[in-house]
mmCIF file of C-alpha atoms and ligand atoms in Angstrom:
data_model
loop_
_atom_site.group_PDB
_atom_site.id
_atom_site.type_symbol
_atom_site.label_atom_id
_atom_site.label_comp_id
_atom_site.label_asym_id
_atom_site.label_seq_id
_atom_site.Cartn_x
_atom_site.Cartn_y
_atom_site.Cartn_z
ATOM 1 C CA UNK A 610 55.926 22.500 -71.229
ATOM 2 C CA UNK A 611 53.612 18.978 -72.023
ATOM 3 C CA UNK A 612 54.699 16.227 -69.592
ATOM 4 C CA UNK A 613 55.835 13.064 -70.555
ATOM 5 C CA UNK A 614 53.162 10.802 -70.815
ATOM 6 C CA UNK A 615 53.359 7.729 -69.089
ATOM 7 C CA UNK A 616 50.831 4.592 -68.551
ATOM 8 C CA UNK A 617 50.460 5.894 -64.406
ATOM 9 C CA UNK A 618 49.266 9.562 -65.924
ATOM 10 C CA UNK A 619 46.297 7.926 -67.640
ATOM 11 C CA UNK A 620 43.386 8.137 -65.408
ATOM 12 C CA UNK A 621 41.969 4.962 -67.277
ATOM 13 C CA UNK A 622 45.198 3.089 -66.349
ATOM 14 C CA UNK A 623 44.958 4.283 -62.353
ATOM 15 C CA UNK A 624 41.290 2.882 -62.663
ATOM 16 C CA UNK A 625 42.047 -0.898 -64.349
ATOM 17 C CA UNK A 626 44.721 -1.400 -62.151
ATOM 18 C CA UNK A 627 43.160 -0.602 -58.582
ATOM 19 C CA UNK A 628 44.045 -2.667 -55.798
ATOM 20 C CA UNK A 629 40.400 -4.824 -55.706
ATOM 21 C CA UNK A 630 40.883 -7.710 -53.228
ATOM 22 C CA UNK A 631 42.728 -8.702 -50.032
ATOM 23 C CA UNK A 632 45.359 -10.708 -51.901
ATOM 24 C CA UNK A 633 46.253 -8.086 -53.612
ATOM 25 C CA UNK A 634 46.626 -5.769 -51.031
ATOM 26 C CA UNK A 635 48.961 -8.662 -49.132
ATOM 27 C CA UNK A 636 51.127 -8.840 -52.325
ATOM 28 C CA UNK A 637 51.487 -5.008 -52.404
ATOM 29 C CA UNK A 638 51.858 -4.763 -48.434
ATOM 30 C CA UNK A 639 53.560 -8.211 -47.481
ATOM 31 C CA UNK A 640 53.603 -6.695 -43.652
ATOM 32 C CA UNK A 641 49.784 -7.107 -43.721
ATOM 33 C CA UNK A 642 49.654 -10.689 -43.457
ATOM 34 C CA UNK A 643 49.305 -10.931 -39.940
ATOM 35 C CA UNK A 644 46.258 -9.295 -40.244
ATOM 36 C CA UNK A 645 44.937 -11.495 -43.353
ATOM 37 C CA UNK A 646 42.039 -12.861 -41.914
ATOM 38 C CA UNK A 647 40.562 -9.785 -40.289
ATOM 39 C CA UNK A 648 41.420 -7.682 -43.203
ATOM 40 C CA UNK A 649 39.821 -10.519 -45.615
ATOM 41 C CA UNK A 650 36.166 -10.091 -43.762
ATOM 42 C CA UNK A 651 36.307 -6.295 -43.667
ATOM 43 C CA UNK A 652 36.766 -6.327 -47.584
ATOM 44 C CA UNK A 653 34.070 -8.834 -48.030
ATOM 45 C CA UNK A 654 31.583 -6.432 -46.164
ATOM 46 C CA UNK A 655 32.297 -4.050 -47.683
ATOM 47 C CA UNK A 656 34.683 -3.672 -51.233
ATOM 48 C CA UNK A 657 38.071 -2.012 -51.306
ATOM 49 C CA UNK A 658 39.630 -0.327 -54.614
ATOM 50 C CA UNK A 659 42.707 1.804 -54.122
ATOM 51 C CA UNK A 660 44.319 3.348 -57.057
ATOM 52 C CA UNK A 661 47.836 2.826 -57.429
ATOM 53 C CA UNK A 662 48.356 6.295 -57.180
ATOM 54 C CA UNK A 663 46.473 6.460 -53.566
ATOM 55 C CA UNK A 664 48.257 3.393 -53.024
ATOM 56 C CA UNK A 665 51.511 4.881 -52.946
ATOM 57 C CA UNK A 666 50.835 7.908 -50.584
ATOM 58 C CA UNK A 667 50.996 5.385 -47.950
ATOM 59 C CA UNK A 668 54.105 5.254 -46.085
ATOM 60 C CA UNK A 669 53.768 2.718 -43.734
ATOM 61 C CA UNK A 670 51.309 -0.566 -43.766
ATOM 62 C CA UNK A 671 49.921 0.277 -40.633
ATOM 63 C CA UNK A 672 46.829 2.163 -38.870
ATOM 64 C CA UNK A 673 48.601 4.558 -37.365
ATOM 65 C CA UNK A 674 49.411 6.092 -41.046
ATOM 66 C CA UNK A 675 46.533 8.365 -41.829
ATOM 67 C CA UNK A 676 46.332 7.132 -45.733
ATOM 68 C CA UNK A 677 46.338 3.781 -44.914
ATOM 69 C CA UNK A 678 44.091 4.135 -42.259
ATOM 70 C CA UNK A 679 41.659 6.121 -44.913
ATOM 71 C CA UNK A 680 41.902 3.075 -47.375
ATOM 72 C CA UNK A 681 42.736 -0.467 -46.032
ATOM 73 C CA UNK A 682 39.759 -2.162 -44.755
ATOM 74 C CA UNK A 683 40.318 -3.389 -40.858
ATOM 75 C CA UNK A 684 38.837 -6.272 -38.506
ATOM 76 C CA UNK A 685 38.139 -3.089 -35.963
ATOM 77 C CA UNK A 686 35.030 -2.429 -39.218
ATOM 78 C CA UNK A 687 33.390 -5.636 -38.353
ATOM 79 C CA UNK A 688 32.179 -4.720 -34.709
ATOM 80 C CA UNK A 689 30.292 -1.875 -33.598
ATOM 81 C CA UNK A 690 27.630 -0.779 -31.055
ATOM 82 C CA UNK A 691 23.622 -1.013 -32.118
ATOM 83 C CA UNK A 692 23.460 2.566 -33.038
ATOM 84 C CA UNK A 693 25.637 2.372 -36.147
ATOM 85 C CA UNK A 694 23.592 1.492 -39.397
ATOM 86 C CA UNK A 695 24.016 0.721 -43.093
ATOM 87 C CA UNK A 696 22.260 3.795 -44.200
ATOM 88 C CA UNK A 697 22.683 6.430 -41.188
ATOM 89 C CA UNK A 698 21.072 9.533 -42.821
ATOM 90 C CA UNK A 699 17.867 7.068 -43.935
ATOM 91 C CA UNK A 700 18.322 8.237 -47.433
ATOM 92 C CA UNK A 701 16.302 5.432 -48.937
ATOM 93 C CA UNK A 702 13.378 6.746 -47.331
ATOM 94 C CA UNK A 703 14.341 10.097 -48.995
ATOM 95 C CA UNK A 704 14.183 8.701 -52.132
ATOM 96 C CA UNK A 705 11.177 10.065 -54.424
ATOM 97 C CA UNK A 706 12.587 8.606 -57.831
ATOM 98 C CA UNK A 707 15.445 6.127 -57.962
ATOM 99 C CA UNK A 708 18.637 7.612 -57.863
ATOM 100 C CA UNK A 709 17.594 11.403 -56.592
ATOM 101 C CA UNK A 710 17.781 12.045 -52.678
ATOM 102 C CA UNK A 711 15.833 14.422 -51.536
ATOM 103 C CA UNK A 712 16.530 16.174 -47.951
ATOM 104 C CA UNK A 713 16.039 19.629 -48.585
ATOM 105 C CA UNK A 714 13.380 21.332 -50.804
ATOM 106 C CA UNK A 715 15.547 23.612 -53.115
ATOM 107 C CA UNK A 716 18.480 20.705 -53.955
ATOM 108 C CA UNK A 717 18.500 17.691 -54.903
ATOM 109 C CA UNK A 718 21.294 14.894 -54.524
ATOM 110 C CA UNK A 719 21.990 12.463 -57.582
ATOM 111 C CA UNK A 720 23.634 9.122 -57.303
ATOM 112 C CA UNK A 721 25.539 9.294 -60.934
ATOM 113 C CA UNK A 722 27.032 6.079 -59.938
ATOM 114 C CA UNK A 723 28.028 3.689 -57.702
ATOM 115 C CA UNK A 724 31.766 3.608 -58.071
ATOM 116 C CA UNK A 725 34.703 5.196 -56.800
ATOM 117 C CA UNK A 726 38.248 5.534 -57.440
ATOM 118 C CA UNK A 727 39.194 4.270 -54.047
ATOM 119 C CA UNK A 728 36.868 3.422 -51.408
ATOM 120 C CA UNK A 729 36.976 5.383 -48.110
ATOM 121 C CA UNK A 730 36.514 2.994 -45.071
ATOM 122 C CA UNK A 731 34.528 5.852 -43.455
ATOM 123 C CA UNK A 732 32.138 6.006 -46.540
ATOM 124 C CA UNK A 733 28.338 6.884 -45.426
ATOM 125 C CA UNK A 734 27.097 5.170 -48.778
ATOM 126 C CA UNK A 735 28.573 1.643 -48.085
ATOM 127 C CA UNK A 736 25.254 0.367 -49.025
ATOM 128 C CA UNK A 737 25.574 1.469 -52.460
ATOM 129 C CA UNK A 738 29.354 2.315 -53.119
ATOM 130 C CA UNK A 739 31.551 -0.540 -54.439
ATOM 131 C CA UNK A 740 29.588 -3.496 -54.316
ATOM 132 C CA UNK A 741 28.130 -3.459 -57.795
ATOM 133 C CA UNK A 742 29.892 -0.593 -59.706
ATOM 134 C CA UNK A 743 27.068 0.776 -62.100
ATOM 135 C CA UNK A 744 26.341 4.229 -63.554
ATOM 136 C CA UNK A 745 23.120 5.715 -63.652
ATOM 137 C CA UNK A 746 21.198 4.456 -66.907
ATOM 138 C CA UNK A 747 19.702 6.490 -69.169
ATOM 139 C CA UNK A 748 16.368 5.534 -68.241
ATOM 140 C CA UNK A 749 16.870 6.342 -64.797
ATOM 141 C CA UNK A 750 18.056 9.716 -65.769
ATOM 142 C CA UNK A 751 14.884 10.312 -67.478
ATOM 143 C CA UNK A 752 12.920 9.780 -64.737
ATOM 144 C CA UNK A 753 15.309 12.091 -62.674
ATOM 145 C CA UNK A 754 14.856 14.924 -65.580
ATOM 146 C CA UNK A 755 11.352 14.420 -65.794
ATOM 147 C CA UNK A 756 11.093 14.356 -61.619
ATOM 148 C CA UNK A 757 13.034 17.757 -61.735
ATOM 149 C CA UNK A 758 10.678 19.114 -64.507
ATOM 150 C CA UNK A 759 7.965 18.505 -62.059
ATOM 151 C CA UNK A 760 9.285 20.542 -59.090
ATOM 152 C CA UNK A 761 9.947 24.347 -60.283
ATOM 153 C CA UNK A 762 11.218 24.675 -55.842
ATOM 154 C CA UNK A 763 14.451 22.969 -57.231
ATOM 155 C CA UNK A 764 16.725 25.431 -57.743
ATOM 156 C CA UNK A 765 20.127 23.211 -57.036
ATOM 157 C CA UNK A 766 21.566 19.617 -58.180
ATOM 158 C CA UNK A 767 24.262 17.924 -56.778
ATOM 159 C CA UNK A 768 25.605 15.458 -58.995
ATOM 160 C CA UNK A 769 27.394 12.506 -56.336
ATOM 161 C CA UNK A 770 27.480 9.224 -56.116
ATOM 162 C CA UNK A 771 30.196 7.132 -56.047
ATOM 163 C CA UNK A 772 32.410 9.473 -57.877
ATOM 164 C CA UNK A 773 30.863 11.536 -60.632
ATOM 165 C CA UNK A 774 34.092 11.707 -62.185
ATOM 166 C CA UNK A 775 34.781 8.215 -62.511
ATOM 167 C CA UNK A 776 32.439 8.038 -65.310
ATOM 168 C CA UNK A 777 33.691 8.649 -68.919
ATOM 169 C CA UNK A 778 33.647 12.695 -70.016
ATOM 170 C CA UNK A 779 30.622 11.474 -72.848
ATOM 171 C CA UNK A 780 28.572 10.061 -69.743
ATOM 172 C CA UNK A 781 28.873 12.624 -67.713
ATOM 173 C CA UNK A 782 28.412 15.168 -69.890
ATOM 174 C CA UNK A 783 24.937 13.464 -70.798
ATOM 175 C CA UNK A 784 24.086 13.641 -67.207
ATOM 176 C CA UNK A 785 25.123 17.221 -66.732
ATOM 177 C CA UNK A 786 23.368 18.501 -70.074
ATOM 178 C CA UNK A 787 20.141 16.782 -69.031
ATOM 179 C CA UNK A 788 19.779 18.186 -65.736
ATOM 180 C CA UNK A 789 21.040 21.814 -67.237
ATOM 181 C CA UNK A 790 18.151 21.717 -70.137
ATOM 182 C CA UNK A 791 15.795 21.869 -66.965
ATOM 183 C CA UNK A 792 15.352 25.733 -66.639
ATOM 184 C CA UNK A 793 14.279 26.318 -63.101
ATOM 185 C CA UNK A 794 17.939 24.705 -61.894
ATOM 186 C CA UNK A 795 20.274 27.426 -61.941
ATOM 187 C CA UNK A 796 23.395 25.704 -60.185
ATOM 188 C CA UNK A 797 24.877 22.411 -60.658
ATOM 189 C CA UNK A 798 27.195 20.991 -58.015
ATOM 190 C CA UNK A 799 29.477 18.135 -58.369
ATOM 191 C CA UNK A 800 30.827 16.105 -55.541
ATOM 192 C CA UNK A 801 33.947 13.986 -56.227
ATOM 193 C CA UNK A 802 37.161 13.019 -54.421
ATOM 194 C CA UNK A 803 38.937 12.386 -57.676
ATOM 195 C CA UNK A 804 41.552 15.466 -57.042
ATOM 196 C CA UNK A 805 42.382 13.576 -53.995
ATOM 197 C CA UNK A 806 42.745 9.946 -55.515
ATOM 198 C CA UNK A 807 42.767 9.944 -59.119
ATOM 199 C CA UNK A 808 44.166 13.465 -60.110
ATOM 200 C CA UNK A 809 44.947 12.144 -63.160
ATOM 201 C CA UNK A 810 41.463 12.157 -64.004
ATOM 202 C CA UNK A 811 41.474 16.099 -64.389
ATOM 203 C CA UNK A 812 42.544 16.223 -67.931
ATOM 204 C CA UNK A 813 42.064 19.581 -70.147
ATOM 205 C CA UNK A 814 39.350 17.545 -71.679
ATOM 206 C CA UNK A 815 37.604 17.096 -68.912
ATOM 207 C CA UNK A 816 38.057 20.555 -67.886
ATOM 208 C CA UNK A 817 36.862 22.145 -71.422
ATOM 209 C CA UNK A 818 33.634 19.609 -70.978
ATOM 210 C CA UNK A 819 32.742 20.874 -67.581
ATOM 211 C CA UNK A 820 33.154 24.517 -68.813
ATOM 212 C CA UNK A 821 29.598 24.085 -70.986
ATOM 213 C CA UNK A 822 27.793 23.578 -68.139
ATOM 214 C CA UNK A 823 28.325 26.539 -65.604
ATOM 215 C CA UNK A 824 27.590 27.937 -63.090
ATOM 216 C CA UNK A 825 29.738 24.585 -61.723
ATOM 217 C CA UNK A 826 30.496 24.320 -58.317
ATOM 218 C CA UNK A 827 32.995 21.708 -57.820
ATOM 219 C CA UNK A 828 33.500 20.111 -54.188
ATOM 220 C CA UNK A 829 36.347 18.194 -53.545
ATOM 221 C CA UNK A 830 37.049 15.769 -50.417
ATOM 222 C CA UNK A 831 40.332 16.205 -48.995
ATOM 223 C CA UNK A 832 40.727 14.795 -45.601
ATOM 224 C CA UNK A 833 44.734 14.915 -44.798
ATOM 225 C CA UNK A 834 47.095 17.554 -45.695
ATOM 226 C CA UNK A 835 49.388 14.398 -47.019
ATOM 227 C CA UNK A 836 46.724 14.104 -50.249
ATOM 228 C CA UNK A 837 47.373 17.490 -51.235
ATOM 229 C CA UNK A 838 50.840 15.878 -53.529
ATOM 230 C CA UNK A 839 51.963 17.824 -56.668
ATOM 231 C CA UNK A 840 49.894 15.709 -58.800
ATOM 232 C CA UNK A 841 46.924 17.028 -56.675
ATOM 233 C CA UNK A 842 47.644 20.371 -56.419
ATOM 234 C CA UNK A 843 48.308 20.749 -60.201
ATOM 235 C CA UNK A 844 44.657 19.251 -61.212
ATOM 236 C CA UNK A 845 43.231 21.700 -58.478
ATOM 237 C CA UNK A 846 44.758 24.475 -60.435
ATOM 238 C CA UNK A 847 43.373 23.280 -63.572
ATOM 239 C CA UNK A 848 39.739 23.283 -61.953
ATOM 240 C CA UNK A 849 40.654 26.633 -60.652
ATOM 241 C CA UNK A 850 41.955 28.188 -63.707
ATOM 242 C CA UNK A 851 39.143 27.162 -65.422
ATOM 243 C CA UNK A 852 36.825 29.254 -63.440
ATOM 244 C CA UNK A 853 35.163 26.725 -61.191
ATOM 245 C CA UNK A 854 34.585 27.847 -57.619
ATOM 246 C CA UNK A 855 36.170 24.836 -55.377
ATOM 247 C CA UNK A 856 35.363 24.144 -52.189
ATOM 248 C CA UNK A 857 35.996 20.956 -49.643
ATOM 249 C CA UNK A 858 34.031 18.972 -47.398
ATOM 250 C CA UNK A 859 36.368 16.819 -44.998
ATOM 251 C CA UNK A 860 35.488 14.675 -42.192
ATOM 252 C CA UNK A 861 36.528 14.759 -38.958
ATOM 253 C CA UNK A 862 38.315 11.247 -38.459
ATOM 254 C CA UNK A 863 40.254 9.784 -35.304
ATOM 255 C CA UNK A 864 43.793 8.784 -36.127
ATOM 256 C CA UNK A 865 43.573 10.198 -39.307
ATOM 257 C CA UNK A 866 42.934 14.259 -38.755
ATOM 258 C CA UNK A 867 41.732 14.714 -35.191
ATOM 259 C CA UNK A 868 44.084 17.716 -34.430
ATOM 260 C CA UNK A 869 44.356 20.834 -34.546
ATOM 261 C CA UNK A 870 48.029 21.181 -36.026
ATOM 262 C CA UNK A 871 46.665 18.556 -39.231
ATOM 263 C CA UNK A 872 43.798 20.510 -39.646
ATOM 264 C CA UNK A 873 45.124 23.631 -40.009
ATOM 265 C CA UNK A 874 47.573 22.597 -42.366
ATOM 266 C CA UNK A 875 45.130 20.534 -44.431
ATOM 267 C CA UNK A 876 42.885 23.667 -44.654
ATOM 268 C CA UNK A 877 45.713 26.089 -45.007
ATOM 269 C CA UNK A 878 46.709 24.087 -47.907
ATOM 270 C CA UNK A 879 43.377 24.043 -49.604
ATOM 271 C CA UNK A 880 43.205 27.988 -49.465
ATOM 272 C CA UNK A 881 46.581 28.167 -51.000
ATOM 273 C CA UNK A 882 45.397 26.033 -53.881
ATOM 274 C CA UNK A 883 42.144 28.028 -54.159
ATOM 275 C CA UNK A 884 39.648 25.701 -52.546
ATOM 276 C CA UNK A 885 37.457 26.942 -49.938
ATOM 277 C CA UNK A 886 37.256 24.507 -46.643
ATOM 278 C CA UNK A 887 33.318 24.367 -46.752
ATOM 279 C CA UNK A 888 32.455 22.013 -44.197
ATOM 280 C CA UNK A 889 34.114 19.546 -41.596
ATOM 281 C CA UNK A 890 32.009 16.902 -41.142
ATOM 282 C CA UNK A 891 31.609 14.842 -37.795
ATOM 283 C CA UNK A 892 31.850 11.462 -38.715
ATOM 284 C CA UNK A 893 28.308 9.766 -39.290
ATOM 285 C CA UNK A 894 26.884 6.418 -37.297
ATOM 286 C CA UNK A 895 28.187 4.385 -40.233
ATOM 287 C CA UNK A 896 28.298 0.440 -39.635
ATOM 288 C CA UNK A 897 31.597 -0.316 -39.310
ATOM 289 C CA UNK A 898 33.095 3.071 -38.461
ATOM 290 C CA UNK A 899 32.870 3.373 -34.832
ATOM 291 C CA UNK A 900 36.821 3.392 -34.576
ATOM 292 C CA UNK A 901 36.880 6.424 -36.588
ATOM 293 C CA UNK A 902 34.512 8.614 -34.305
ATOM 294 C CA UNK A 903 35.825 11.454 -32.590
ATOM 295 C CA UNK A 904 33.652 12.984 -29.594
ATOM 296 C CA UNK A 905 31.763 16.080 -30.228
ATOM 297 C CA UNK A 906 33.539 18.073 -27.577
ATOM 298 C CA UNK A 907 36.661 17.059 -29.017
ATOM 299 C CA UNK A 908 35.554 18.211 -32.057
ATOM 300 C CA UNK A 909 34.602 21.542 -30.690
ATOM 301 C CA UNK A 910 37.601 22.066 -28.822
ATOM 302 C CA UNK A 911 39.813 21.783 -32.115
ATOM 303 C CA UNK A 912 37.565 24.415 -33.869
ATOM 304 C CA UNK A 913 38.221 26.674 -30.757
ATOM 305 C CA UNK A 914 41.701 26.115 -31.545
ATOM 306 C CA UNK A 915 41.581 26.538 -35.520
ATOM 307 C CA UNK A 916 39.559 29.571 -34.605
ATOM 308 C CA UNK A 917 42.368 31.316 -33.119
ATOM 309 C CA UNK A 918 44.530 30.307 -35.783
ATOM 310 C CA UNK A 919 43.089 30.562 -39.128
ATOM 311 C CA UNK A 920 41.299 33.458 -40.957
ATOM 312 C CA UNK A 921 37.769 33.137 -41.844
ATOM 313 C CA UNK A 922 38.399 31.750 -45.565
ATOM 314 C CA UNK A 923 40.216 28.475 -44.225
ATOM 315 C CA UNK A 924 37.588 27.570 -41.463
ATOM 316 C CA UNK A 925 35.062 25.169 -42.594
ATOM 317 C CA UNK A 926 31.614 24.932 -40.539
ATOM 318 C CA UNK A 927 31.827 22.074 -38.519
ATOM 319 C CA UNK A 928 28.246 20.085 -39.145
ATOM 320 C CA UNK A 929 26.641 16.872 -37.911
ATOM 321 C CA UNK A 930 24.346 15.725 -40.699
ATOM 322 C CA UNK A 931 21.319 14.220 -39.177
ATOM 323 C CA UNK A 932 18.357 11.805 -40.824
ATOM 324 C CA UNK A 933 15.676 13.994 -39.251
ATOM 325 C CA UNK A 934 16.800 17.724 -39.260
ATOM 326 C CA UNK A 935 19.780 17.327 -42.162
ATOM 327 C CA UNK A 936 22.671 19.357 -41.637
ATOM 328 C CA UNK A 937 22.933 20.716 -38.108
ATOM 329 C CA UNK A 938 25.726 23.315 -37.522
ATOM 330 C CA UNK A 939 28.215 22.493 -34.505
ATOM 331 C CA UNK A 940 29.390 25.552 -32.556
ATOM 332 C CA UNK A 941 30.488 26.090 -28.982
ATOM 333 C CA UNK A 942 28.299 28.730 -27.938
ATOM 334 C CA UNK A 943 29.834 31.860 -28.568
ATOM 335 C CA UNK A 944 26.629 33.902 -27.535
ATOM 336 C CA UNK A 945 26.637 33.038 -23.900
ATOM 337 C CA UNK A 946 23.542 35.011 -22.413
ATOM 338 C CA UNK A 947 21.929 38.171 -22.878
ATOM 339 C CA UNK A 948 21.110 40.365 -19.826
ATOM 340 C CA UNK A 949 19.032 43.641 -20.072
ATOM 341 C CA UNK A 950 20.436 45.191 -23.171
ATOM 342 C CA UNK A 951 23.570 43.448 -23.022
ATOM 343 C CA UNK A 952 24.662 40.113 -24.922
ATOM 344 C CA UNK A 953 27.837 38.228 -23.357
ATOM 345 C CA UNK A 954 29.727 36.704 -26.337
ATOM 346 C CA UNK A 955 32.880 34.080 -25.958
ATOM 347 C CA UNK A 956 36.010 34.226 -27.953
ATOM 348 C CA UNK A 957 37.544 31.141 -29.407
ATOM 349 C CA UNK A 958 40.182 31.798 -26.399
ATOM 350 C CA UNK A 959 37.624 32.095 -23.804
ATOM 351 C CA UNK A 960 37.262 35.768 -23.441
ATOM 352 C CA UNK A 961 34.277 37.172 -22.449
ATOM 353 C CA UNK A 962 32.873 40.514 -24.575
ATOM 354 C CA UNK A 963 30.184 42.608 -23.784
ATOM 355 C CA UNK A 964 28.049 43.888 -26.368
ATOM 356 C CA UNK A 965 25.221 46.260 -26.181
ATOM 357 C CA UNK A 966 22.458 45.627 -28.048
ATOM 358 C CA UNK A 967 20.318 48.467 -29.988
ATOM 359 C CA UNK A 968 17.118 50.095 -27.929
HETATM 360 C C1 PLP B 421 24.469 17.833 -47.548
HETATM 361 C C2 PLP B 421 23.359 17.505 -48.866
HETATM 362 C C3 PLP B 421 22.699 18.213 -49.657
HETATM 363 C C4 PLP B 421 23.609 19.613 -49.717
HETATM 364 O O1 PLP B 421 23.478 20.736 -48.651
HETATM 365 P P1 PLP B 421 24.169 21.910 -48.204
HETATM 366 O O2 PLP B 421 23.929 22.203 -46.678
HETATM 367 O O3 PLP B 421 23.707 22.663 -48.830
HETATM 368 O O4 PLP B 421 25.828 21.573 -48.605
HETATM 369 C C5 PLP B 421 21.484 18.102 -50.395
HETATM 370 N N1 PLP B 421 21.260 16.914 -50.198
HETATM 371 C C6 PLP B 421 21.606 15.814 -49.614
HETATM 372 C C7 PLP B 421 21.202 14.842 -49.573
HETATM 373 C C8 PLP B 421 22.728 16.322 -48.534
HETATM 374 O O5 PLP B 421 23.195 15.276 -47.866
#
C-alpha cells in the first residue's frame, strides 16, 4: 500500500532542511546554550550537518546519548594529543589521480562527492567531507576512468566519499556507468551511511537505477541499534529485495557502542534485516576524535564476549586500518602455541583446546 507522501518523506527535503550551523542547533536544542562557545568552535573546525530525520533520533541533548554523540560537535574535539592527524591513513599520498585512493593493487576507492547527509563527528575524512560540498566533476571522472583502463589488475572499485547517495540518481548513474564500462572491473562496492541517516533516499527509482550496475555490493554504516528505525529497516528491505548483497561497517566508539550488550543488539538487528556485519573498525587516529577512542584491549574483550553470544553470520572482523599496512585484523590469540605435533587453542570463554596436527 503506498504511504502518504509528506514533505519529510522526500530525501531532497531532508537535505535542504539539514541543521547546518551552531545557531540552528541551539534553536533546535535550547538546552545546549551553556555549551554554545565550545560547540561553535568545534563546528567551525569540522562543519556540522544533521538531517531532521537523524536529529529526531536524539532522545537527550547530552553527550550520554549515543546519537547525539555521533552527530553533535563537542568542545572535546578541540583538544587532542599530537599523535592525532587530519589524514590518519595518509590517503593524500595514496592518490595517483585526483579522487581515487589506492591502498591495494586490486581494489580502488573513489571519492564520488564530499557531501554527506549527516557528518559523523568521528569521520576520518574530515579533511574533505563537508568543508566544500562538491561532487566529482565529469573531467575528474574521465581521468579516473582513463587511469582504471591502464590498470588491468583492478578488479573492484569502491564508490565512497562523502556519501555517494547524496548525489541525484542521474549523477550517480553516470559514475557507475563509467566504471562499469571498464571491462576488467568485475565488482562495484557502494559505501553509504544513507540507510542510517537519510533512509528516504532509498527510493524505488534509485533501486531501479542501481540494478543496472550489478554485481553491486552495498556497504552501510550503522553504529548503534537505535539507528535501525522502521524507516531504516524499510530502506534495507528495498535494497535486499532488489538483490544487492548488504554489509555493514561499524566503528567502535566510546560512549556510543563500546559494550557487548549494545553491539550484540546492533549486529543481531543487522542480520535480521539481511545485512552482514562486515567490519568493526578501531577508531582512527583522527584529529578531534580522542574522546571516541577505546583501548584495543577493551575491544578484544568485547569481541570475546560477542563470540560466545553471536553466530558467525552476525560477527564482524574487528580491524585496525593503518597507513603503512592497510587493514589489520585484531584478534586475541586463539592459537596459543604449538608443542611437538599439538597445537593449543583458546576459546572465547578462555577454555584451552588441544588439536593434533597431521603427520
Ligand atoms: C578499506 C579500503 C579498501 C577495501 O578494503 P577491504 O578489506 O576489501 O574492505 C580499499 N581501499 C581503501 C582506500 C580502503 O580504505
